[in-house]
Amino acid sequence: MSNRYAVILAAGQGTRMKSKLYKVLHPVCGKPMVQHVVDQVRSLDIQEIVTIIGHGAEKVKAQLGTASHYALQEEQLGTAHAVMQAAKLLEGKEGVTIVVCGDTPLIKAETMESLFKHHVESHAKATILTASIDDPTGYGRIIRNESGYVEKIVEHKDASEEERMIKEINTGTYCFDNIALFEALKKVSNNNAQGEYYLPDVIEILKKQGEVVTAFQTKDFEETLGVNDRVALAEAERIMRLRINESHMRNGVTIIDPVNTYIEAEVEIGQDTIIYPGTMIKGKTIIGSDCKIGPHSEIDSCRIGDETVVRQSVAHKSEIGSRVNIGPFAHIRPESAIYNDVKIGNFVEIKKAKFGNGSKASHLSYIGDAEVGSNVNIGCGSITVNYDGKNKYLTKIEDDVFVGCNSNLVAPVTIGKGAYVAAGSTITKDVPGNALSIARAHQVNKENYVDKLNLKK
């Protein structure tokens, strides 16, 4: 097999996006468009990837890191000019180069592999990835000869009425013989209304040289969708979301309503887990088997064990064990570790806390900056008082502790193993193991006081 190279075009600002964020960095299902493209290209047998950067160059490099080499297009003078910037890295090397746009996040590795194979088997110097669509308005048409080889690409505005009837269009992705590509690029002219250098002109140059130019038609036009504005971005998001959901379902996950379930690209979900409608699962979340997630839950960058239930709740950047029951209306904030067989009930907030095996906070509690042991019961309305306005302090609750309702544990404080905290207590000092701690004012009843108040009215 000959060497393979890839040039990814990612230099444009994307003015039609009307955004401070550079176009190729806009996310589709949680991943920047250009990252989708690079990830698909990297899954192929590619010797070298060169990303052409311009607007937002440093941010694109920060996103892609060492996954690619880079070439800077200081002025955006067209697609041929962009590819030419890769000459220092690729010119003179034998092999096949694929050129793909960084704003086509839906393109699949399988399609690019088929394009490579067709190109090599056709002994072509250039191969165009094409698609057939019902309404090709605005796209360049592929004109083939009787043998099926490409004669030329005709832009819509230049096409005759007969040519406009053709439904096969240029998608903007190409394979080239690498040496022929960079030789032809030197001959591309900017003698056009825009004064730019266009990559399709390479096709015409190669044809005039008598070289074979062919086309490979993908069956799925949606793959080739280029994102130039927010409308196209939303369409790419819709297509990608359904693609992701279908992949999970085929792998044994039940998604009750795929249209109203939002799962980002890097999420992993185990078999026999059920995802209910309105749920968003984001980041690098990993969910085990036999879980129930949702409805209307948001999980972001969490690791969740098997047989766990999360109902109408939010969890971010935390570890959640197996057989945990969360919600409804709970909030697991970042850096929390919820161990196995835990109950986190309605209107409970956990923040930067460890919550031990078999422990429970069933309702209306705040547990922040805390280490909670195993088999602890935290009563309704109880909180860890962790912040004095300047600093955060740690609360330690050891194994088998019972915290009564409406208690305040003022950190830094430790509740010893097996201790009881009476309901309504405000604990400011450590509680020894197996002790009962009561910290509340004595009850005072003022008899007939209400009658005195009524006399004043």
XYZ file of C-alpha atoms in Angstrom:
457
model
C 0.000 0.000 0.000
C 1.304 3.463 -0.888
C 1.840 6.122 1.748
C -1.196 8.132 2.747
C -1.361 11.755 3.820
C -4.200 14.045 4.879
C -4.645 17.785 4.551
C -7.417 19.252 6.683
C -8.597 22.752 5.803
C -9.271 24.686 9.013
C -8.056 28.229 8.370
C -11.328 30.072 7.759
C -12.897 32.401 10.274
C -16.469 31.516 9.362
C -18.019 34.977 9.269
C -21.484 33.557 8.615
C -21.394 31.883 12.019
C -21.465 35.399 13.524
C -19.414 34.205 16.474
C -16.298 35.016 18.475
C -15.478 31.303 18.286
C -13.697 30.210 15.113
C -15.863 28.102 12.871
C -14.114 24.731 13.074
C -14.081 24.942 16.886
C -17.869 25.066 17.171
C -18.923 21.813 18.843
C -21.179 19.149 17.394
C -22.406 16.770 20.111
C -19.780 18.081 22.507
C -16.750 17.848 20.205
C -15.348 20.625 17.959
C -16.045 20.040 14.279
C -12.375 19.836 13.346
C -11.780 17.280 16.117
C -14.474 15.050 14.603
C -12.673 15.202 11.259
C -9.215 14.572 12.716
C -10.463 11.648 14.821
C -11.981 9.984 11.758
C -8.830 10.560 9.696
C -6.601 9.205 12.477
C -8.540 5.938 12.502
C -7.252 5.308 8.966
C -3.764 4.187 7.972
C -2.387 7.738 7.520
C 1.313 8.502 7.707
C 0.980 12.256 8.211
C -1.840 14.712 8.917
C -1.387 18.406 8.144
C -4.007 20.855 9.368
C -4.071 24.216 7.608
C -4.669 26.886 10.232
C -5.258 30.612 10.009
C -7.911 32.367 12.059
C -7.710 31.113 15.633
C -4.532 29.185 14.825
C -3.338 28.837 18.409
C -6.735 27.699 19.655
C -7.023 25.104 16.898
C -3.536 23.827 17.753
C -4.451 23.723 21.440
C -7.528 21.639 20.598
C -5.816 19.129 18.303
C -2.449 18.986 20.066
C -0.033 16.409 18.711
C -2.688 14.675 16.588
C -1.604 16.752 13.594
C 1.181 18.774 12.037
C 0.285 22.343 11.140
C 0.802 24.795 8.299
C -0.182 28.449 8.616
C -2.229 30.211 5.931
C -1.644 33.827 6.887
C -3.984 35.172 4.193
C -7.082 33.251 3.200
C -6.708 33.256 -0.589
C -8.739 30.181 -1.466
C -8.684 26.423 -1.022
C -5.809 25.763 -3.452
C -3.731 28.399 -1.683
C -4.566 26.692 1.631
C -3.382 23.265 0.458
C -0.225 24.844 -0.959
C 0.778 25.808 2.588
C 1.399 22.116 3.262
C 4.106 21.977 0.571
C 6.980 22.241 3.068
C 5.724 19.109 4.784
C 4.378 17.031 1.898
C 5.729 18.184 -1.481
C 7.770 15.579 -3.330
C 6.565 12.621 -1.263
C 5.117 9.654 -3.112
C 1.685 8.521 -2.061
C -1.959 9.562 -1.916
C -3.277 12.675 -0.165
C -6.837 13.212 0.970
C -8.014 16.801 1.297
C -10.989 17.287 3.601
C -12.602 20.364 5.111
C -12.519 20.882 8.868
C -16.152 21.994 8.848
C -17.522 18.606 7.699
C -17.934 16.895 11.086
C -20.217 14.124 9.788
C -17.769 12.522 7.373
C -16.989 8.906 8.283
C -13.702 7.045 8.212
C -15.386 4.274 6.207
C -16.269 6.718 3.438
C -12.744 8.110 3.293
C -11.336 4.585 3.200
C -13.617 3.769 0.256
C -12.467 6.961 -1.467
C -8.811 5.945 -1.054
C -9.524 2.448 -2.385
C -11.442 3.728 -5.424
C -8.682 6.214 -6.186
C -5.952 3.579 -6.141
C -7.943 0.982 -8.080
C -8.789 3.574 -10.763
C -5.096 4.511 -11.193
C -6.275 8.110 -10.976
C -4.315 11.266 -10.291
C -7.383 12.793 -8.660
C -10.636 11.423 -7.274
C -13.551 13.583 -6.177
C -15.920 12.531 -3.414
C -19.383 13.212 -4.794
C -22.977 12.832 -3.677
C -26.354 12.819 -5.364
C -29.056 15.124 -4.033
C -32.562 16.031 -5.153
C -31.902 19.774 -5.081
C -28.303 20.471 -6.142
C -28.794 24.230 -6.359
C -25.606 26.073 -5.458
C -23.314 23.055 -5.777
C -20.716 22.339 -8.424
C -21.931 19.626 -10.827
C -19.859 16.589 -11.804
C -19.678 16.133 -15.557
C -18.663 12.587 -16.507
C -17.758 11.142 -19.903
C -19.133 7.934 -21.405
C -16.544 5.880 -19.527
C -17.605 7.347 -16.197
C -14.478 9.428 -15.708
C -14.784 13.051 -14.698
C -14.574 15.552 -17.533
C -14.952 18.651 -15.399
C -16.638 20.318 -12.448
C -19.064 23.072 -13.419
C -20.109 25.581 -10.764
C -23.839 26.211 -10.536
C -23.600 29.793 -11.748
C -21.653 28.671 -14.833
C -23.740 25.602 -15.643
C -26.043 25.316 -18.646
C -29.674 24.366 -18.189
C -28.810 20.784 -19.134
C -25.882 20.692 -16.695
C -28.051 22.057 -13.913
C -30.255 18.985 -14.274
C -27.331 16.842 -13.049
C -27.802 15.794 -9.422
C -24.254 14.553 -8.720
C -22.369 17.282 -6.890
C -18.863 18.024 -5.650
C -18.604 17.625 -1.863
C -15.231 19.364 -1.534
C -13.327 16.243 -0.420
C -10.666 14.857 -2.761
C -7.920 12.255 -3.132
C -4.824 13.177 -5.142
C -1.588 11.619 -6.198
C 0.556 13.678 -3.841
C 3.315 14.587 -6.304
C 0.812 15.467 -9.039
C -1.168 17.599 -6.560
C 1.672 19.908 -5.606
C 2.901 20.183 -9.193
C -0.601 21.193 -10.330
C -1.040 23.648 -7.461
C 1.824 25.725 -8.866
C -0.232 26.211 -12.041
C -3.468 27.330 -10.387
C -4.388 30.915 -11.255
C -6.377 33.472 -9.314
C -7.806 34.951 -12.492
C -11.395 35.065 -11.229
C -13.834 37.539 -9.725
C -12.725 36.780 -6.171
C -9.001 36.828 -6.941
C -8.559 33.499 -5.115
C -6.927 30.143 -5.871
C -9.460 27.325 -6.033
C -8.708 23.645 -5.495
C -11.186 22.420 -8.177
C -8.937 24.122 -10.737
C -6.417 21.338 -10.058
C -8.920 18.932 -11.620
C -8.990 20.913 -14.849
C -5.179 21.169 -14.917
C -4.798 17.416 -14.503
C -7.407 16.741 -17.210
C -5.542 18.971 -19.664
C -2.411 16.948 -18.919
C -4.299 13.812 -19.951
C -4.401 12.384 -16.436
C -7.185 10.144 -15.138
C -9.672 11.976 -12.932
C -12.461 9.929 -11.402
C -15.219 10.299 -8.828
C -16.495 8.179 -5.967
C -20.113 8.754 -4.972
C -21.079 8.376 -1.330
C -24.540 6.998 -0.639
C -25.101 9.405 2.238
C -25.107 13.083 1.325
C -25.575 14.041 4.981
C -21.997 12.924 5.678
C -20.661 15.661 3.441
C -22.620 18.514 5.003
C -20.408 21.571 5.394
C -21.254 23.838 8.331
C -21.178 27.503 7.409
C -23.820 28.979 9.698
C -25.830 28.215 12.824
C -28.643 26.604 10.831
C -26.258 24.056 9.320
C -24.645 23.604 12.752
C -28.010 22.636 14.234
C -28.621 20.218 11.371
C -25.208 18.604 11.876
C -25.970 18.307 15.593
C -29.297 16.603 14.837
C -27.747 14.113 12.435
C -24.796 13.356 14.699
C -27.056 12.935 17.743
C -29.234 10.360 15.989
C -26.114 8.586 14.704
C -24.689 8.398 18.233
C -27.978 7.232 19.717
C -28.361 4.540 17.068
C -24.857 3.279 17.810
C -25.666 2.950 21.531
C -28.948 1.184 20.812
C -27.226 -1.303 18.524
C -24.762 -1.945 21.340
C -27.525 -2.922 23.760
C -28.654 0.360 25.324
C -32.365 1.179 25.482
C -33.125 4.781 24.538
C -36.832 5.380 24.998
C -37.030 8.461 22.767
C -33.883 8.960 20.642
C -35.108 12.261 19.195
C -35.262 13.800 22.670
C -32.127 12.244 24.150
C -28.824 14.109 23.915
C -25.664 12.012 24.168
C -22.296 13.495 23.267
C -19.692 11.823 21.102
C -17.309 10.420 23.743
C -19.884 8.886 26.099
C -19.725 5.145 26.869
C -22.803 3.233 28.100
C -23.089 -0.413 29.189
C -25.629 -2.958 28.019
C -29.192 -2.998 29.331
C -28.995 0.536 30.632
C -32.160 2.547 29.956
C -31.999 6.235 29.009
C -35.251 8.137 29.451
C -36.366 11.211 27.452
C -34.984 14.684 28.040
C -31.662 13.375 29.337
C -28.315 14.979 28.431
C -25.142 12.888 28.838
C -22.019 14.907 28.146
C -18.239 14.876 28.155
C -16.318 11.661 28.777
C -19.055 10.068 30.850
C -18.889 6.304 31.351
C -22.091 4.580 32.517
C -22.216 0.928 33.541
C -24.760 -1.788 32.782
C -28.368 -2.091 33.980
C -28.636 1.583 34.961
C -31.663 3.846 34.633
C -30.864 7.447 33.705
C -33.546 10.126 33.508
C -35.973 11.363 32.567
C -34.645 14.926 32.381
C -31.242 14.344 33.929
C -27.900 15.958 33.074
C -24.747 13.883 33.449
C -21.443 15.550 32.565
C -18.045 13.812 32.678
C -19.012 11.274 35.338
C -18.155 7.626 35.873
C -21.210 5.638 36.998
C -21.230 1.991 38.107
C -23.760 -0.765 37.399
C -27.446 -0.809 38.421
C -27.472 2.857 39.414
C -30.561 5.059 39.053
C -30.407 8.801 38.380
C -33.815 10.495 38.135
C -34.395 14.164 37.274
C -30.997 15.104 38.641
C -27.696 16.757 37.728
C -24.235 15.237 38.186
C -20.957 16.805 37.051
C -17.374 15.513 37.069
C -17.878 12.962 39.810
C -17.497 9.257 40.542
C -20.740 7.419 41.276
C -20.724 3.776 42.319
C -22.978 0.795 41.713
C -26.551 0.373 42.968
C -26.740 4.059 43.846
C -30.120 5.772 43.861
C -30.025 9.500 43.063
C -32.938 11.918 42.860
C -35.326 13.165 41.969
C -33.942 16.719 41.942
C -30.511 16.016 43.406
C -27.306 17.839 42.468
C -23.938 16.091 42.456
C -21.332 18.820 42.029
C -17.742 18.312 40.798
C -15.110 16.280 42.633
C -17.602 14.161 44.528
C -17.196 10.430 45.081
C -20.415 8.526 45.738
C -19.650 4.933 46.724
C -21.826 1.831 46.344
C -25.397 1.303 47.620
C -25.860 4.985 48.482
C -29.142 6.908 48.530
C -29.046 10.587 47.546
C -32.647 11.745 47.655
C -34.694 14.719 46.534
C -33.202 18.198 46.916
C -29.874 16.920 48.208
C -26.695 18.643 47.061
C -23.297 16.944 47.276
C -20.200 19.053 46.619
C -16.565 17.888 46.675
C -17.486 15.157 49.125
C -16.848 11.463 49.643
C -19.982 9.524 50.488
C -19.345 6.020 51.816
C -20.923 2.662 51.070
C -24.523 2.272 52.154
C -24.910 5.839 53.434
C -28.066 7.918 52.948
C -29.084 11.526 52.638
C -32.704 11.112 51.682
C -33.900 14.692 51.374
C -33.182 18.411 51.715
C -29.511 18.296 52.719
C -26.255 19.956 51.689
C -23.051 17.963 52.073
C -20.017 19.974 50.960
C -16.287 19.509 51.578
C -16.966 16.380 53.573
C -15.823 12.825 54.121
C -18.821 10.653 54.964
C -18.167 7.085 56.080
C -20.184 3.926 55.501
C -23.752 3.317 56.734
C -24.268 6.940 57.750
C -27.765 8.396 57.909
C -28.065 12.146 57.376
C -31.478 13.432 58.367
C -33.714 15.832 56.507
C -32.519 19.441 56.417
C -29.027 18.717 57.771
C -25.993 20.453 56.304
C -22.247 20.722 56.583
C -21.387 24.361 57.300
C -18.152 24.483 55.312
C -17.534 28.154 54.482
C -16.748 31.135 56.709
C -16.705 33.692 53.892
C -13.001 33.250 53.169
C -12.040 29.589 53.537
C -13.585 26.142 53.061
C -13.260 23.573 55.859
C -13.627 19.798 56.031
C -16.309 17.851 57.866
C -15.551 14.219 58.742
C -18.421 11.881 59.508
C -17.169 8.422 60.409
C -18.923 5.076 59.895
C -22.360 4.276 61.357
C -23.152 7.852 62.397
C -26.769 9.018 62.709
C -27.333 12.734 62.117
C -30.776 13.898 63.187
C -32.955 16.217 61.146
C -32.155 19.898 60.783
C -28.619 19.649 62.158
C -25.719 21.968 61.319
C -22.206 20.507 61.373
C -19.886 23.526 61.530
C -16.512 22.632 59.991
C -13.814 21.834 60.764
C -15.429 19.109 62.804
C -15.335 15.307 63.178
C -18.263 13.097 64.160
C -16.845 9.873 65.569
C -17.804 6.347 64.593
C -21.261 5.282 65.747
C -22.164 8.686 67.224
C -25.641 10.202 67.288
C -26.385 13.882 66.655
C -29.725 14.963 68.035
C -32.190 16.674 65.733
C -31.885 20.437 65.591
C -28.296 20.514 66.867
C -25.579 22.915 65.764
C -22.320 21.025 66.246
C -19.185 23.157 66.587
C -16.896 20.695 68.383
C -15.788 17.144 67.645
C -18.164 14.384 68.756
C -16.544 11.224 70.209
C -17.442 7.809 68.839
C -20.675 6.260 70.212
C -21.617 9.555 71.906
C -24.947 11.356 71.744
C -24.424 15.042 70.991
C -27.187 17.570 71.718
C -26.471 21.175 70.891
C -29.626 23.264 71.009
C -31.176 25.873 73.266
C -33.501 24.767 76.088
C -37.145 25.037 75.155
C -38.993 27.914 76.814
C -42.814 28.124 76.771
C -44.337 31.523 77.629
C -47.908 30.800 78.637
C -50.707 33.129 77.446
C -48.184 35.104 75.366
C -50.365 35.005 72.262
C -53.229 36.601 74.190
C -50.930 39.507 75.116
C -49.971 39.949 71.485
C -53.619 40.025 70.448
C -54.366 42.771 72.976
C -51.763 44.991 71.300
C -53.425 44.743 67.888
